[in-house]
mmCIF file of C-alpha atoms in Angstrom:
data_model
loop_
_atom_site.group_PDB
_atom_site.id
_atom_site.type_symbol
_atom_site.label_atom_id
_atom_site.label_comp_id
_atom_site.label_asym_id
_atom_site.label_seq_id
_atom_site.Cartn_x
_atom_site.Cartn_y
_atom_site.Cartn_z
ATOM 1 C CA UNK J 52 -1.931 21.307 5.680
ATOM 2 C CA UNK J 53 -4.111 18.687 7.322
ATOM 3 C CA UNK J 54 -4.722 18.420 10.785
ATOM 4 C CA UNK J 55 -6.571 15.213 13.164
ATOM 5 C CA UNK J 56 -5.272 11.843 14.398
ATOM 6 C CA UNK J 57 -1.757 11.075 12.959
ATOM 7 C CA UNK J 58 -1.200 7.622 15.395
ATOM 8 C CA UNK J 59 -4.861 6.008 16.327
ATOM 9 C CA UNK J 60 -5.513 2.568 16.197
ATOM 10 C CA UNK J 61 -7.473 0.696 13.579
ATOM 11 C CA UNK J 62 -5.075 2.648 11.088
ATOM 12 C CA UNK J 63 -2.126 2.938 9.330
ATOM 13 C CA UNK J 64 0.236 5.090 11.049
ATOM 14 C CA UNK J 65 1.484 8.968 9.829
ATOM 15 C CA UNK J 66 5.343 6.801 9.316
ATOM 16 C CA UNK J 67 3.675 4.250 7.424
ATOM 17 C CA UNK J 68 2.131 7.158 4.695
ATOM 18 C CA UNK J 69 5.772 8.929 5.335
ATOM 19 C CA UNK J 70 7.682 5.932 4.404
ATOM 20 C CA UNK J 71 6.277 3.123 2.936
ATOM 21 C CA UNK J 72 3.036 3.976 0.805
ATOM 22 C CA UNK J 73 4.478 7.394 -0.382
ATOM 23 C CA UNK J 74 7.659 5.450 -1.614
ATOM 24 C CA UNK J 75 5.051 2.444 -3.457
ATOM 25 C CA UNK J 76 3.031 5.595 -4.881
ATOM 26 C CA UNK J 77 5.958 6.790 -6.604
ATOM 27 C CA UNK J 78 6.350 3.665 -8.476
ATOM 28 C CA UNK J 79 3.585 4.421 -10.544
ATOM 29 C CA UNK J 80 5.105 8.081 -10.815
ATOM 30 C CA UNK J 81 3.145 9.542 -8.075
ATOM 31 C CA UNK J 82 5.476 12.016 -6.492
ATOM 32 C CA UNK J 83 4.412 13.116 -2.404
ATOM 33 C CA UNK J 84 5.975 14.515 0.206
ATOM 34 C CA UNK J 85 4.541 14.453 4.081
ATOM 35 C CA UNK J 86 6.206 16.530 6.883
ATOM 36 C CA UNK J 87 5.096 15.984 10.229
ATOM 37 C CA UNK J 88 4.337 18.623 11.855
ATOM 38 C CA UNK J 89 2.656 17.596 14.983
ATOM 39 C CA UNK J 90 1.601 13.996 16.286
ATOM 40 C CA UNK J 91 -1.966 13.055 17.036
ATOM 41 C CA UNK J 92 -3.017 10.366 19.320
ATOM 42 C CA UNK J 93 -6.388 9.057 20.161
ATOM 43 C CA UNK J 94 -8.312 10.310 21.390
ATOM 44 C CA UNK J 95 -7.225 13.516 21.862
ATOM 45 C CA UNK J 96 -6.381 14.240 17.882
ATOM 46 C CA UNK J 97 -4.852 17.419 16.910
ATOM 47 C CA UNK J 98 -2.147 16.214 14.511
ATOM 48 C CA UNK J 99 -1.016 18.012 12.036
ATOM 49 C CA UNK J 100 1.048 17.226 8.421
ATOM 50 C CA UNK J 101 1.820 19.274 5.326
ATOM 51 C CA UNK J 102 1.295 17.625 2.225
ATOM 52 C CA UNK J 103 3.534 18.357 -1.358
ATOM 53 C CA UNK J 104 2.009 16.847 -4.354
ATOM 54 C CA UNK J 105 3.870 17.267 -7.666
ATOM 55 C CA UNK J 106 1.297 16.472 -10.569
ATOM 56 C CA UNK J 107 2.139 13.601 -12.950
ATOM 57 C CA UNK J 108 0.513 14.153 -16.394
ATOM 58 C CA UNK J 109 -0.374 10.479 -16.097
ATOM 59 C CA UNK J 110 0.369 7.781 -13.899
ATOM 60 C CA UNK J 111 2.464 4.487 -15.397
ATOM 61 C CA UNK J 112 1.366 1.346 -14.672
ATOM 62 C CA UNK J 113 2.860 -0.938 -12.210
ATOM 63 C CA UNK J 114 4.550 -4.495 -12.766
ATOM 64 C CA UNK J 115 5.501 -5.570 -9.450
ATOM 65 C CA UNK J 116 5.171 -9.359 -8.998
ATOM 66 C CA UNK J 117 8.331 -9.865 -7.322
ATOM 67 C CA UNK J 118 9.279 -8.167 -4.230
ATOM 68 C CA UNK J 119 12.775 -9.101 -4.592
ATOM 69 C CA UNK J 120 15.595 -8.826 -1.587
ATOM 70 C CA UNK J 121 15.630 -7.434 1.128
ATOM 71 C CA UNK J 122 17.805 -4.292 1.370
ATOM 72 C CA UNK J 123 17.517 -2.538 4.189
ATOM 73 C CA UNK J 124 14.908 -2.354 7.236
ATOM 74 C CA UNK J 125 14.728 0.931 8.985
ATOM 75 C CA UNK J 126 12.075 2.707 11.794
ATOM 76 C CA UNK J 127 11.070 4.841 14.235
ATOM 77 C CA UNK J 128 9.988 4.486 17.506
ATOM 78 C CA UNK J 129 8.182 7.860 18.819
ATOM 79 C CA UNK J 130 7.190 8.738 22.570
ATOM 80 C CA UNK J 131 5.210 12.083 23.235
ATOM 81 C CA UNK J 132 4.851 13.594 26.943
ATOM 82 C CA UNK J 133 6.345 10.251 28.058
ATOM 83 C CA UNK J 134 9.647 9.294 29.229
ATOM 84 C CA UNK J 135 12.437 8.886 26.618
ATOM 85 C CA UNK J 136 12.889 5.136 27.877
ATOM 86 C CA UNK J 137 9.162 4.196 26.289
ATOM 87 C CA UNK J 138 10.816 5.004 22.977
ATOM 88 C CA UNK J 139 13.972 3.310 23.489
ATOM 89 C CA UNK J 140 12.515 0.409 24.834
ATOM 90 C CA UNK J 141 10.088 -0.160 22.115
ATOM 91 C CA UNK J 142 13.149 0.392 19.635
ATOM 92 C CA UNK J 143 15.396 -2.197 21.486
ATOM 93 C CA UNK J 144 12.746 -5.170 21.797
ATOM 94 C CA UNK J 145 12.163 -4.443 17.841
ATOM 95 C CA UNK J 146 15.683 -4.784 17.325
ATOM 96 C CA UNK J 147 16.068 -7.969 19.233
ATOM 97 C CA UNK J 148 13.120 -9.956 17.611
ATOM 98 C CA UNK J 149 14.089 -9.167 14.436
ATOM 99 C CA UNK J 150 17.918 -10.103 14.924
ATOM 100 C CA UNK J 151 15.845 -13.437 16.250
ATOM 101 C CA UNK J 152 14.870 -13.720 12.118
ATOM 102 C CA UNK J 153 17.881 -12.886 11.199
ATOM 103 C CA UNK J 154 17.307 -9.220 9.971
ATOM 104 C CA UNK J 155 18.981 -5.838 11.283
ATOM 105 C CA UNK J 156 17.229 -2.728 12.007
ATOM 106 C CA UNK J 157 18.060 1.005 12.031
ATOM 107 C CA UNK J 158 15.629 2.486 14.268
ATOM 108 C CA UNK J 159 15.317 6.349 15.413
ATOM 109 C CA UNK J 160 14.111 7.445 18.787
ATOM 110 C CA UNK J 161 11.628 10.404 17.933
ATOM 111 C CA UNK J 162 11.092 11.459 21.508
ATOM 112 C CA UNK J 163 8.978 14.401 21.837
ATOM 113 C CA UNK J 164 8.461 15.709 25.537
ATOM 114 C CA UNK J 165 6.457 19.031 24.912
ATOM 115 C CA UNK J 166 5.674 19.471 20.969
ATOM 116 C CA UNK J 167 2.337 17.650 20.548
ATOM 117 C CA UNK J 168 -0.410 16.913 22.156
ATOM 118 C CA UNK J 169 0.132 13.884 23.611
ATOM 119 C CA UNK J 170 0.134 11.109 25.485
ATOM 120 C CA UNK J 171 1.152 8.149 23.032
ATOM 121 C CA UNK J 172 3.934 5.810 21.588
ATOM 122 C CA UNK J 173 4.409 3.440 19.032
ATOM 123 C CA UNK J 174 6.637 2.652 16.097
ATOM 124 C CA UNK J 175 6.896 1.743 12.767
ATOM 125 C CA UNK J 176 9.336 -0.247 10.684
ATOM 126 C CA UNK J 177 9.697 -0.883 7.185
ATOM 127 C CA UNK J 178 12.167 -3.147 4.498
ATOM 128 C CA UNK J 179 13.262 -1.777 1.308
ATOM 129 C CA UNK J 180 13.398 -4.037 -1.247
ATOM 130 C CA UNK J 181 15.571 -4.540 -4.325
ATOM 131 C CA UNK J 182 12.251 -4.223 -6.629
ATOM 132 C CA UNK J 183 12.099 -0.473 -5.412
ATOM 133 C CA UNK J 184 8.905 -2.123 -3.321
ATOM 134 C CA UNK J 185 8.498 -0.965 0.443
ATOM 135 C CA UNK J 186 6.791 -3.425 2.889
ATOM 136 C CA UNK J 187 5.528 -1.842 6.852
ATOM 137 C CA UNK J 188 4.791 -3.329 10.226
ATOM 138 C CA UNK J 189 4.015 -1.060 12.913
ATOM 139 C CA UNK J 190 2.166 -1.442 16.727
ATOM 140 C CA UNK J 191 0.513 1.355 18.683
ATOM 141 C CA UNK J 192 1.075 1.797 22.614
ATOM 142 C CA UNK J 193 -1.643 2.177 25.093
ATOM 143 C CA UNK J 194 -2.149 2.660 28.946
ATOM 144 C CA UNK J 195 -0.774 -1.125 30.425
ATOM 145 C CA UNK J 196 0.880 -2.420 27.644
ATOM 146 C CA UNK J 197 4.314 -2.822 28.275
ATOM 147 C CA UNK J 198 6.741 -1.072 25.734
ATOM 148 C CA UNK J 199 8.456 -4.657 24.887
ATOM 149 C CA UNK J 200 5.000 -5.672 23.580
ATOM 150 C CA UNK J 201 5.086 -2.330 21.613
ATOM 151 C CA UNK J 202 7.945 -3.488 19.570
ATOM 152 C CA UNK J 203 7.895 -7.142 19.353
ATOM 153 C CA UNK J 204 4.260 -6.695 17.686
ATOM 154 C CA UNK J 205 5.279 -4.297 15.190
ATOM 155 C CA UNK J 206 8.504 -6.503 14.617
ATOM 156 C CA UNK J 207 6.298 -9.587 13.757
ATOM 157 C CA UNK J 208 3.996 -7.328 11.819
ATOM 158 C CA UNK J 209 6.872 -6.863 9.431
ATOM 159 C CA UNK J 210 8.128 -10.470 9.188
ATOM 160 C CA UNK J 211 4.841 -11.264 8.643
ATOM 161 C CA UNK J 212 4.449 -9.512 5.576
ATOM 162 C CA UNK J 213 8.069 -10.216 4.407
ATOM 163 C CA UNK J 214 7.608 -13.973 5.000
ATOM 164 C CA UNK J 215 4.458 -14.338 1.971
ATOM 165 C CA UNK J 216 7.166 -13.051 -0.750
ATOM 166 C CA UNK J 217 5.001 -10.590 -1.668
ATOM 167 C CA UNK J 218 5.967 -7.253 -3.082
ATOM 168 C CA UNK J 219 3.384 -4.847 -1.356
ATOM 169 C CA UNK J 220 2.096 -5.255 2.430
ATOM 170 C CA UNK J 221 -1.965 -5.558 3.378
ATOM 171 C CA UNK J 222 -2.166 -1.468 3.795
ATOM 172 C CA UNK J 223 -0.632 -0.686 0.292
ATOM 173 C CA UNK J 224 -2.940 -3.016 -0.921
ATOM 174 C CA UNK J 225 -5.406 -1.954 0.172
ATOM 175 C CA UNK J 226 -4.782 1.799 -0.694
ATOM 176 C CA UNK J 227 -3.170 1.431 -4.378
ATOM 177 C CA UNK J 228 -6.359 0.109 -5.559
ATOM 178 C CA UNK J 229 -7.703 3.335 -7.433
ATOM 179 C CA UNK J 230 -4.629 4.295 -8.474
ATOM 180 C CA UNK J 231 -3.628 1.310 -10.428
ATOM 181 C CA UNK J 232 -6.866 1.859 -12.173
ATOM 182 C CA UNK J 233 -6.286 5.123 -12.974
ATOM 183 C CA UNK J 234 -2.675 4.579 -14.284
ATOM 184 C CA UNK J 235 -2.276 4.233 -17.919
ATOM 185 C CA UNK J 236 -1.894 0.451 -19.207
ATOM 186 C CA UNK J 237 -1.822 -2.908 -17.532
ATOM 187 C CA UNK J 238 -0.858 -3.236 -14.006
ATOM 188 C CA UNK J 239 0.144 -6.492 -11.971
ATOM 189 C CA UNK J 240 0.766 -6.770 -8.277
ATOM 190 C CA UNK J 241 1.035 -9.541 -5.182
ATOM 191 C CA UNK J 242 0.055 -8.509 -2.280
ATOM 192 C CA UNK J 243 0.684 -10.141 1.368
ATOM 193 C CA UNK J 244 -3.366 -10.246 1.880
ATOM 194 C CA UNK J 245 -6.408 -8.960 0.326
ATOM 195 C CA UNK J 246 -8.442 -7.805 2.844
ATOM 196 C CA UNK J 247 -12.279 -6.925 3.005
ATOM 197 C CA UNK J 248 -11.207 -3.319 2.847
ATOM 198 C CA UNK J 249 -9.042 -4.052 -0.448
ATOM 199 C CA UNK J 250 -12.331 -6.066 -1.431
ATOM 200 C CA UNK J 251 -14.496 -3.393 -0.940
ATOM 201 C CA UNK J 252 -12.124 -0.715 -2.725
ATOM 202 C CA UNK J 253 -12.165 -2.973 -5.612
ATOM 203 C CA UNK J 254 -15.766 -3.149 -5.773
ATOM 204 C CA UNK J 255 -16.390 0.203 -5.431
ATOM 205 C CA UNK J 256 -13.347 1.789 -7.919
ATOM 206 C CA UNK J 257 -15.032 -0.944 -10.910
ATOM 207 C CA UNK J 258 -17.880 0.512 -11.112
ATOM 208 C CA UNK J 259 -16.618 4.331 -10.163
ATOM 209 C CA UNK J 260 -14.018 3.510 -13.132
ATOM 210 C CA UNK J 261 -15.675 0.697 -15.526
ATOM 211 C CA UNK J 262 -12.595 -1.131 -14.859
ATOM 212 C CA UNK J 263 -12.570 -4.782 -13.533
ATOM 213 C CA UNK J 264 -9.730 -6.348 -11.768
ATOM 214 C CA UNK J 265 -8.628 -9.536 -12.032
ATOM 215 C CA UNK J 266 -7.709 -11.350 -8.209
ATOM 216 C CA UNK J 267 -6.350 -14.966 -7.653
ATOM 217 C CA UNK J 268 -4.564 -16.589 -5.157
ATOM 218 C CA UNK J 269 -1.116 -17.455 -5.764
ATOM 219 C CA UNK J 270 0.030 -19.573 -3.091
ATOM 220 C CA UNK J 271 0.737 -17.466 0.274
ATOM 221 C CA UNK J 272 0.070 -14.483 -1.162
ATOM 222 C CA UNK J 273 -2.639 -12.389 -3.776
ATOM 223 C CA UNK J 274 -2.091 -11.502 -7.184
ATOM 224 C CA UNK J 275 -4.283 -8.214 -8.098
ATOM 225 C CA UNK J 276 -4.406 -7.270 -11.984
ATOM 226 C CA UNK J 277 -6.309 -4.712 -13.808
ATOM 227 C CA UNK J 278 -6.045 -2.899 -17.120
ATOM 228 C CA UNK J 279 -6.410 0.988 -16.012
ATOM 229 C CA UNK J 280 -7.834 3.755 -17.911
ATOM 230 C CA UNK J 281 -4.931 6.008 -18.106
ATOM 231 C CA UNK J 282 -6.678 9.162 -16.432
ATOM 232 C CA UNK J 283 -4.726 12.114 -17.222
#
């Protein structure tokens, strides 16, 4: 059981680790469970989550160059010790500026007037992908931003992603670093951006590891390769 900020900015949301990098970990064989427990906003923390880790004996290594299709795109939208309509709202202006690119969306309300801590909102959404890939966007309320904003940002967050063709999002990228060198054989990914914190994760798990990864551009998106040292 861990317990602190579950929704704060500058960081991936508790539904993003619930539903999209969870999913990409078990790719590689990685098999975790989180239940929310509580919600934590900034800055008052207090969140908490139970974790279930099953042990792999090793991890496999991941070919994942194509993202393929698009499957299905699903979310929530969460309100604590604010009125249901934040929720709703943020759901519905998701909804609309994704039918806007074409895509539908089946978004929850998680509406939660008492349980946590509180107050806060936001939402995340997420595609699943014919490769068995998950890609995230997701947007964080705060006092004077209207709910509308809420969702539309978290809406473009995902097209954003989707629109590179790549098969993992910015935050996977930049989390699946170590274990793609720990995994047993060669492992090949694109990725929607490598970011300074994916840079710095590389640089740190090579020498951590003695592995060394292999990053080019290719075209709108990243291709990250690396030949792990099947930890077990």
């Amino acid at each position: 059981r861990l317990t602190g900020g579950t929704d704060v900015p500058m960081a991936p949301p508790i539904d993003y680790m619930r539903f999209v990098f969870t999913r990409n970990l078990s790719l590689l064989g990685a098999q975790v469970e989180i239940e929310l427990l509580k919600r934590g906003h900034y800055p008052k923390g207090g969140g908490q989550v139970k974790l279930r880790v099953s042990p792999a004996r090793t991890l496999g290594p991941l070919e994942l160059t194509d993202r393929g299709g698009v499957e299905g795109i699903f979310g929530v939208a969460h309100a604590v010790k604010l009125p249901k309509h934040v929720a709703e709202r943020i759901a519905d202006s998701a909804r609309r500026r994704l039918l806007e690119a074409g895509e539908n969306a089946d978004i929850r309300i998680d509406w939660s007037p008492n349980e946590h801590l509180g107050p806060g909102a936001g939402i995340t959404i997420w595609a699943n992908c014919s490769s068995g890939s998950t890609l995230g966007g997701d947007s964080l309320g705060k006092r004077g931003k209207p709910s509308e904003v809420v969702g539309r940002e978290a809406a473009e967050s995902l097209l954003r992603e989707l629109r590179s063709g790549a098969a993992l999002d910015r935050h996977t990228g930049d989390m699946i670093i170590p274990y793609l060198a720990l995994a047993r054989g060669r492992s090949a990914v694109t990725l929607t951006e490598f970011t300074s914190h994916a840079e710095s994760n590389v640089w740190l798990v090579e020498r951590m590891l003695g592995v060394e990864f292999d990053v080019t551009r290719d075209g709108p998106r990243w291709l990250l390769r690396v030949e792990g040292k099947g930890v077990s």
